[in-house]
PDB file of C-alpha atoms and ligand atoms in Angstrom:
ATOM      1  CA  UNK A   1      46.449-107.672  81.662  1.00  0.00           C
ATOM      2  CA  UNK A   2      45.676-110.749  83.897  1.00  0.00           C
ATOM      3  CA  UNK A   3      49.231-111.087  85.081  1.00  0.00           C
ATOM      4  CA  UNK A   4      49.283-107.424  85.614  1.00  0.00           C
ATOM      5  CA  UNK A   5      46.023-107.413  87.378  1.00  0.00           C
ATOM      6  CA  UNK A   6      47.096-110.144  89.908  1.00  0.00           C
ATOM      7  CA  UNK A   7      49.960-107.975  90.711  1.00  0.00           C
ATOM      8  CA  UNK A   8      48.526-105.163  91.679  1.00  0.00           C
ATOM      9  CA  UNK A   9      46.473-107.579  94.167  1.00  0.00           C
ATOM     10  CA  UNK A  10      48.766-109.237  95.752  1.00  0.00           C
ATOM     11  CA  UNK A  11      50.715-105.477  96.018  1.00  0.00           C
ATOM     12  CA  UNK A  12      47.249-103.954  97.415  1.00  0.00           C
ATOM     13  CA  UNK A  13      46.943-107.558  99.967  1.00  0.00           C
ATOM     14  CA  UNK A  14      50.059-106.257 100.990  1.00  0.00           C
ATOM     15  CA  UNK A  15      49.808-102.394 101.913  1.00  0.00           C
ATOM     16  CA  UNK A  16      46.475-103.579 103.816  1.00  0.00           C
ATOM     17  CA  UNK A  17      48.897-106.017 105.587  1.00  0.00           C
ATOM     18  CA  UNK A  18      51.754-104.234 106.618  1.00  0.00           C
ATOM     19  CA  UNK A  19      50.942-100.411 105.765  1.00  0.00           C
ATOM     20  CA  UNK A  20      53.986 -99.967 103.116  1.00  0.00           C
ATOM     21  CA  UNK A  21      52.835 -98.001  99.636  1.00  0.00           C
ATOM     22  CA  UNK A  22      51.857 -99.101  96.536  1.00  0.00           C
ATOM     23  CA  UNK A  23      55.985 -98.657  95.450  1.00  0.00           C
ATOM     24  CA  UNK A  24      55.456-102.536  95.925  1.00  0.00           C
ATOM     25  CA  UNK A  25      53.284-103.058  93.198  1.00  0.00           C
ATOM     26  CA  UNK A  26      56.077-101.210  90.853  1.00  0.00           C
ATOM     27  CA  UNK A  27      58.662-103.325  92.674  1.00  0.00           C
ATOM     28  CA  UNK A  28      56.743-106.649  92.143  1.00  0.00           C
ATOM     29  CA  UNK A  29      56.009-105.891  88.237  1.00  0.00           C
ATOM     30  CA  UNK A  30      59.116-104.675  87.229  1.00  0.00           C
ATOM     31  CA  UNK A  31      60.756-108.272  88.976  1.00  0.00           C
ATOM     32  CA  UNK A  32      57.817-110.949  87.323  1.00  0.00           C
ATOM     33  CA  UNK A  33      57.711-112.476  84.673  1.00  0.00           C
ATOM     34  CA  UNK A  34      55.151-110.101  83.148  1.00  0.00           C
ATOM     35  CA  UNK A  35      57.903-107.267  82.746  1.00  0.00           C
ATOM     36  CA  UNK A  36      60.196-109.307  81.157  1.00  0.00           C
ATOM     37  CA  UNK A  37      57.905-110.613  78.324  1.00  0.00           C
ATOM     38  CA  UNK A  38      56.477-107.055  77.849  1.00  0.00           C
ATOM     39  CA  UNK A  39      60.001-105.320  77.901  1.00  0.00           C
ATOM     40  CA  UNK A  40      61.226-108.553  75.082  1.00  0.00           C
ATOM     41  CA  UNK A  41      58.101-107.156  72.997  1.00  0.00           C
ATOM     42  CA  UNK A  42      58.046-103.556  73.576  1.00  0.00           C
ATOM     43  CA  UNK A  43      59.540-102.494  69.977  1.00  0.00           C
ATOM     44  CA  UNK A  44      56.954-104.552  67.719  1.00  0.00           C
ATOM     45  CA  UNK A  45      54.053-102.183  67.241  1.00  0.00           C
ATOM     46  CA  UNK A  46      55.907 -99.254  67.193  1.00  0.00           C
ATOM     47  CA  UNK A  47      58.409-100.054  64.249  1.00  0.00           C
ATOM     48  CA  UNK A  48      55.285-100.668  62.098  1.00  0.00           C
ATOM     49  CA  UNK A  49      55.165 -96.729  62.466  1.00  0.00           C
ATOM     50  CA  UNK A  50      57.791 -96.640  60.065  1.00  0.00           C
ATOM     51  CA  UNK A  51      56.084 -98.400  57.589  1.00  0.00           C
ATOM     52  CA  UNK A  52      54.723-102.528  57.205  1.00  0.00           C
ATOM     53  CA  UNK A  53      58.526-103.094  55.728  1.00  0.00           C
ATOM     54  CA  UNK A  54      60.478-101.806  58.212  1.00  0.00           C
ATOM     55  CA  UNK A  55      58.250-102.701  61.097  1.00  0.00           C
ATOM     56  CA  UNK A  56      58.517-106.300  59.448  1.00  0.00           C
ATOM     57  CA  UNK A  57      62.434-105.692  59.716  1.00  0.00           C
ATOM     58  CA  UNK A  58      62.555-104.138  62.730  1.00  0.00           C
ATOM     59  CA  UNK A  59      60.339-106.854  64.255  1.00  0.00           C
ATOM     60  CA  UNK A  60      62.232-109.745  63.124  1.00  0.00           C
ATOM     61  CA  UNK A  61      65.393-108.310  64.205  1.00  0.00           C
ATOM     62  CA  UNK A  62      64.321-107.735  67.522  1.00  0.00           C
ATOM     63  CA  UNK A  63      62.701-111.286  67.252  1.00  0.00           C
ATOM     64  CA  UNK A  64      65.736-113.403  66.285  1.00  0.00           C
ATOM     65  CA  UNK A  65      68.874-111.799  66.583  1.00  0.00           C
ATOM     66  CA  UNK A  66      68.261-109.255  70.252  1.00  0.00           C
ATOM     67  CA  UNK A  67      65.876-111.162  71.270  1.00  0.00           C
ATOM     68  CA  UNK A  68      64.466-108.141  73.050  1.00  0.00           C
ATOM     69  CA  UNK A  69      67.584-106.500  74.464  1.00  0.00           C
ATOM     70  CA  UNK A  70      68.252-103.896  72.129  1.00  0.00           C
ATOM     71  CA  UNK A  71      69.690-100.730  73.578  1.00  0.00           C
ATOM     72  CA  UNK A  72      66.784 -98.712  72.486  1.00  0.00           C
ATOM     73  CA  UNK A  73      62.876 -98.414  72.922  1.00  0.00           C
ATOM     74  CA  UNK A  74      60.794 -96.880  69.932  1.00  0.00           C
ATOM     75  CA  UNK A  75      57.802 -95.063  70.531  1.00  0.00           C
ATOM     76  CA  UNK A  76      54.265 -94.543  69.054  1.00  0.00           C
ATOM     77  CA  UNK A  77      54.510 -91.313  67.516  1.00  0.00           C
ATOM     78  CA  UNK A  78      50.735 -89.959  68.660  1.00  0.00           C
ATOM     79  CA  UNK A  79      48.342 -91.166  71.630  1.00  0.00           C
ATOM     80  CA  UNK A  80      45.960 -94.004  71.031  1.00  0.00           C
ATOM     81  CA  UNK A  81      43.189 -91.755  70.652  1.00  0.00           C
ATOM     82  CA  UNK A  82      44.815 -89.896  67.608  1.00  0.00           C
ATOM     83  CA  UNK A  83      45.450 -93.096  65.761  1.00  0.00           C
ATOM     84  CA  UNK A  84      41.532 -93.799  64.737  1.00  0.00           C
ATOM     85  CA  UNK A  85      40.461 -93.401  61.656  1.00  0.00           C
ATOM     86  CA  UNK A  86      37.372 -91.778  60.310  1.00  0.00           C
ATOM     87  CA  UNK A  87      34.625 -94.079  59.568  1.00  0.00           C
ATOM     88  CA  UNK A  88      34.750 -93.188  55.923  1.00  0.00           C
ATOM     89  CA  UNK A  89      38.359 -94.357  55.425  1.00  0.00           C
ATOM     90  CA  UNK A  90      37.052 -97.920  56.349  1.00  0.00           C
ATOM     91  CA  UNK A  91      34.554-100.530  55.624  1.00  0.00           C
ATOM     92  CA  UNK A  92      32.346-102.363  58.178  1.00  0.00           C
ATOM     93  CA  UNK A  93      34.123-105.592  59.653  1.00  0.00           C
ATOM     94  CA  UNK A  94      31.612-108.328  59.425  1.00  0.00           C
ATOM     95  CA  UNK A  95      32.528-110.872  62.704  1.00  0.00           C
ATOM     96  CA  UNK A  96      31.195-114.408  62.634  1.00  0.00           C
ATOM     97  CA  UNK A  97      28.750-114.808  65.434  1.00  0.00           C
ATOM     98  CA  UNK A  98      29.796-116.619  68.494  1.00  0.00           C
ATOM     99  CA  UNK A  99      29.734-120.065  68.345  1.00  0.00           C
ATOM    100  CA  UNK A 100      28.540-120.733  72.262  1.00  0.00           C
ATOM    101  CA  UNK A 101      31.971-122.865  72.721  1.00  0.00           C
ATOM    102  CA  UNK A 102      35.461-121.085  72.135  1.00  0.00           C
ATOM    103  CA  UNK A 103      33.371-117.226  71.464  1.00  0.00           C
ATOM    104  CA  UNK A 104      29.988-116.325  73.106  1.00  0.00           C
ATOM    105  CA  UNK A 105      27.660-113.785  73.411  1.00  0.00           C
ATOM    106  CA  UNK A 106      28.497-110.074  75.234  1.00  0.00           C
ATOM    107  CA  UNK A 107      25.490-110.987  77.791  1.00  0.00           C
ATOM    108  CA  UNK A 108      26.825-114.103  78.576  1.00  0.00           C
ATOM    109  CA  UNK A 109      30.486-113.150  78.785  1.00  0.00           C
ATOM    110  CA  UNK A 110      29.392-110.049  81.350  1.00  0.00           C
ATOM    111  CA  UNK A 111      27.536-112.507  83.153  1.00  0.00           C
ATOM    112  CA  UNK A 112      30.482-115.090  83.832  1.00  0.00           C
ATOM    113  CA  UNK A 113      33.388-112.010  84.141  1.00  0.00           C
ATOM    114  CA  UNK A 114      31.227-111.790  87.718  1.00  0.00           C
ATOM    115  CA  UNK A 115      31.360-107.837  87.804  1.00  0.00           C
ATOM    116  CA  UNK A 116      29.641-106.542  90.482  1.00  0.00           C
ATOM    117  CA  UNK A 117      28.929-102.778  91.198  1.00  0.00           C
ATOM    118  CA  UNK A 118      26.633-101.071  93.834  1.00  0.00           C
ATOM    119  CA  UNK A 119      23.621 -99.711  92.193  1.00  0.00           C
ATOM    120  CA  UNK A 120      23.369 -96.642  94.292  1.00  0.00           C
ATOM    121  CA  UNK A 121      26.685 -95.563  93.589  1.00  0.00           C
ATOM    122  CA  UNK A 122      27.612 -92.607  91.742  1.00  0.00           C
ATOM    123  CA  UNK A 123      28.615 -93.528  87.989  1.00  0.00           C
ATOM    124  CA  UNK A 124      31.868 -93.742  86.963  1.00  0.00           C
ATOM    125  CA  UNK A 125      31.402 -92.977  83.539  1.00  0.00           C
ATOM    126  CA  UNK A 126      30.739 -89.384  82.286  1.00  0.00           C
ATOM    127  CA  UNK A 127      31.060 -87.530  79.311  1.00  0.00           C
ATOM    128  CA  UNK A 128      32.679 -83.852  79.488  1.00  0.00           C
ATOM    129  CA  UNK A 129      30.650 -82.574  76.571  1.00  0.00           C
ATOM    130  CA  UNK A 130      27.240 -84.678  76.119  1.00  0.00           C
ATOM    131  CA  UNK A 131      26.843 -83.561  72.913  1.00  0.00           C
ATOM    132  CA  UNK A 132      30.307 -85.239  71.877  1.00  0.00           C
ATOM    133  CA  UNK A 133      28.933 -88.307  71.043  1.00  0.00           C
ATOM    134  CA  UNK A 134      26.385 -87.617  68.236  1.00  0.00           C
ATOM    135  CA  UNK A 135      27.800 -84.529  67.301  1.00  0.00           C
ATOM    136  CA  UNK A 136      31.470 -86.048  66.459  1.00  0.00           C
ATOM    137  CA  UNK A 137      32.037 -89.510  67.452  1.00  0.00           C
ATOM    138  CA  UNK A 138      28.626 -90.571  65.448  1.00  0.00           C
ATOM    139  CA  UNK A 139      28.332 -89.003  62.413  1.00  0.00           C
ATOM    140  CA  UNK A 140      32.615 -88.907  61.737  1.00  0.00           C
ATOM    141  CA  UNK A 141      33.674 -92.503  63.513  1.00  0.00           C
ATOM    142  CA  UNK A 142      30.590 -94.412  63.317  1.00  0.00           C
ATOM    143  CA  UNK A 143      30.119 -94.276  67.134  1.00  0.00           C
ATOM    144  CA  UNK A 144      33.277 -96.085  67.967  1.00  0.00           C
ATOM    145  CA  UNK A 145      32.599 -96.670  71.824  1.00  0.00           C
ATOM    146  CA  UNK A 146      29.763 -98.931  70.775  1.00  0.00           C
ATOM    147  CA  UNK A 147      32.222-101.368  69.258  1.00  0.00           C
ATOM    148  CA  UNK A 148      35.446-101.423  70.983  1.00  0.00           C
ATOM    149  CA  UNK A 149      33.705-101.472  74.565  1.00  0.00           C
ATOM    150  CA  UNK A 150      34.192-105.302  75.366  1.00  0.00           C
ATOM    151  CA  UNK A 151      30.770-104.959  77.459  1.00  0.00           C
ATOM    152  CA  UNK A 152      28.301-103.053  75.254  1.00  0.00           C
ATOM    153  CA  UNK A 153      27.851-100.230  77.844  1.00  0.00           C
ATOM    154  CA  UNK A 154      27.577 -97.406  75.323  1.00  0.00           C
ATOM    155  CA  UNK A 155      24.635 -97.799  72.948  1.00  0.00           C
ATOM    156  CA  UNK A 156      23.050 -95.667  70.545  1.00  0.00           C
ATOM    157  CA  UNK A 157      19.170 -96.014  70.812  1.00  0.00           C
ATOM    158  CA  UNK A 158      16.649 -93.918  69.022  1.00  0.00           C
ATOM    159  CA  UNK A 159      15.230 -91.231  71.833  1.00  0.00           C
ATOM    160  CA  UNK A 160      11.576 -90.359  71.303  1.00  0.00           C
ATOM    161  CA  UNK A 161      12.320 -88.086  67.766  1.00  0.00           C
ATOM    162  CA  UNK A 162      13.735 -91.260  66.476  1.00  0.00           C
ATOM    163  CA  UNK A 163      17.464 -89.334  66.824  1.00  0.00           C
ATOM    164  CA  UNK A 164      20.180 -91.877  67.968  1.00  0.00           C
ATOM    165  CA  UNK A 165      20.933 -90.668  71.435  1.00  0.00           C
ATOM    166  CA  UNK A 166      24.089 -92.454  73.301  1.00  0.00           C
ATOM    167  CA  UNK A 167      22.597 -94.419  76.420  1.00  0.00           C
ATOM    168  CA  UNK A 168      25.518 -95.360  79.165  1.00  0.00           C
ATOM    169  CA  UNK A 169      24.675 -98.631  80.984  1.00  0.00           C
ATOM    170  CA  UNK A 170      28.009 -98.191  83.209  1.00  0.00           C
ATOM    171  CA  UNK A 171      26.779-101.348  85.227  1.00  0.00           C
ATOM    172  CA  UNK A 172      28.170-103.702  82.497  1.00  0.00           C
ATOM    173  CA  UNK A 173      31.355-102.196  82.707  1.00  0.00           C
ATOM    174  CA  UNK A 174      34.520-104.296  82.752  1.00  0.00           C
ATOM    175  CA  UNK A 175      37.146-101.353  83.919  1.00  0.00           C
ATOM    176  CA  UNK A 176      39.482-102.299  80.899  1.00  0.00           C
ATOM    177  CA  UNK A 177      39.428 -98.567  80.101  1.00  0.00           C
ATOM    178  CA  UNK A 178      39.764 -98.682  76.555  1.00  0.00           C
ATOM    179  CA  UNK A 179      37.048 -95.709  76.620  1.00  0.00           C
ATOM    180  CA  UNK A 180      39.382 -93.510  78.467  1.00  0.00           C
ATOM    181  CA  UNK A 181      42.257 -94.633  76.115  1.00  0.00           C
ATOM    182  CA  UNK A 182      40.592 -94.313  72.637  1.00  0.00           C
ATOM    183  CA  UNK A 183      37.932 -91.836  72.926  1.00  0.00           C
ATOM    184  CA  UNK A 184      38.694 -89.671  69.620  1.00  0.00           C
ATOM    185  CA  UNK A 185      37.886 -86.416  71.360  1.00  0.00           C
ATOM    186  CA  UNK A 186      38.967 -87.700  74.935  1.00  0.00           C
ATOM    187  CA  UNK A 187      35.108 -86.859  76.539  1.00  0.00           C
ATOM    188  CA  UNK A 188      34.852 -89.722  78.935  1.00  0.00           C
ATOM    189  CA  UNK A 189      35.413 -88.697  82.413  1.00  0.00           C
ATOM    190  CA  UNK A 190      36.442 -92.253  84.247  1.00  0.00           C
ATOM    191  CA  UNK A 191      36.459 -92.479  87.549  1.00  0.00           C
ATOM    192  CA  UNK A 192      37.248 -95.855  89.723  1.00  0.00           C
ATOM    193  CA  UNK A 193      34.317 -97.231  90.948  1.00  0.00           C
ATOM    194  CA  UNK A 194      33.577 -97.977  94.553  1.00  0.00           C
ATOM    195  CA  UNK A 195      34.177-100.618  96.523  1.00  0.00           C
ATOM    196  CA  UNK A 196      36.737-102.800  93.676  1.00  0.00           C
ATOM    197  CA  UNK A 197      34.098-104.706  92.144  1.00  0.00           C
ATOM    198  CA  UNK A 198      35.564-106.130  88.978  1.00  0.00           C
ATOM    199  CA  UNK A 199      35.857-109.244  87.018  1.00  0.00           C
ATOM    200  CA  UNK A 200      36.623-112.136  89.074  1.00  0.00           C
ATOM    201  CA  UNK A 201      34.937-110.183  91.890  1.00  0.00           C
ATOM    202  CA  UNK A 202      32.877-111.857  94.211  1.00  0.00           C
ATOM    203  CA  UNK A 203      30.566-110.577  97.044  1.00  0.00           C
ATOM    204  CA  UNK A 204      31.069-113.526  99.291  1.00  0.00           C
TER     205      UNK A 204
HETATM  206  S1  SF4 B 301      36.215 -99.348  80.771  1.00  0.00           S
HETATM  207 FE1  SF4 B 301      36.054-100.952  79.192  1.00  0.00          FE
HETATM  208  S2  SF4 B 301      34.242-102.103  79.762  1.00  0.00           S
HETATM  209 FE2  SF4 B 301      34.146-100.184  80.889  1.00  0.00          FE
HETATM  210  S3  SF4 B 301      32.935 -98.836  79.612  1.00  0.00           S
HETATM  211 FE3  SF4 B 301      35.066 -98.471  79.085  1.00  0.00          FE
HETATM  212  S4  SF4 B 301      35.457 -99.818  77.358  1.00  0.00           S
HETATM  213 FE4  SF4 B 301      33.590-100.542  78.320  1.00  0.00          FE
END
């Protein structure tokens, strides 16, 4: 994602330079480094969708005798979105707590990713159907945004009945768009925020 993200950069430094298209950012991925190690890997997670055996197969044929080049690509069978579960099929993960050294706190880790967005601009995070959330994603995945967003902007807090109501703090976000991935029901309207204000970004 890094690599990736550096790419598109420099690609972006250049169309402001020299007025060419963003063709160059295609053109720079698909020669770095970052396109060969994710072409190597692209059959791995999908030949687990023929089972842990033959993924295991699969994966270690591709691993040590290919090495990568084999004349096909598999694919995922269904979008990311389709491939959660329903809370009931699973039990609650229990995570150590962040040790303040190698893992720390979401807070802290917003803080130092250096994100930046204008308050007065219009938010980039909207859901199609605002009853989605504690009609469906609640009650059947155990409010799923609220745990795979790496930046705790969506939140269930009790509204004044005491009801869990989803609260959006679209400030903290990261723009990794896993919520536009993996929504279940695909309700989150994301827009790009103004002005490029991301991780790493800095107003100076
Ligand atoms: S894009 Fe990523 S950081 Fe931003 S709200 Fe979605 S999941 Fe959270």
């Amino acid at each position: 994602m890094f690599g990736t993200g550096m790419l598109a950069a420099e690609a972006t430094f250049g169309v402001l330079n020299d007025n060419s298209n963003m063709e160059a950012y295609w053109d720079a991925l698909r020669n770095s480094w970052v396109w060969e190690e994710l072409h190597k890997a692209r059959n791995y997670r999908p030949a687990f969708e023929y089972g842990l055996f033959p993924g295991l197969a699969i994966s270690a044929f591709e691993h040590y005798i290919t090495k990568g080049r084999s004349p096909f690509t598999l694919k995922h069978r269904k979008p990311d979105h389709e491939a959660t579960n329903v809370a009931r099929l699973h039990s609650p993960i229990q995570y150590p707590k962040p040790d303040g050294v190698l893992s720390f706190d979401i807070l802290t880790s917003v803080h130092r990713s250096n994100t930046n967005h204008e308050h007065d601009q219009p938010a980039h995070l909207r859901l199609k159907d605002p009853k989605i959330p504690e009609l469906v994603n609640l009650p059947e995945y155990a409010g799923p945004e609220s745990r795979y967003c790496p930046a705790r902007v969506y939140e269930y807090v009790a509204d004044e009945k005491g009801e869990p109501k989803l609260h959006i703090n679209a400030q903290n976000c990261l723009h990794c768009k896993a919520c536009d991935i993996k929504d279940p029901k695909q309700n989150i309207e994301w827009t790009v925020p103004e002005g490029g204000g991301g991780p790493g970004y800095s107003a100076m």
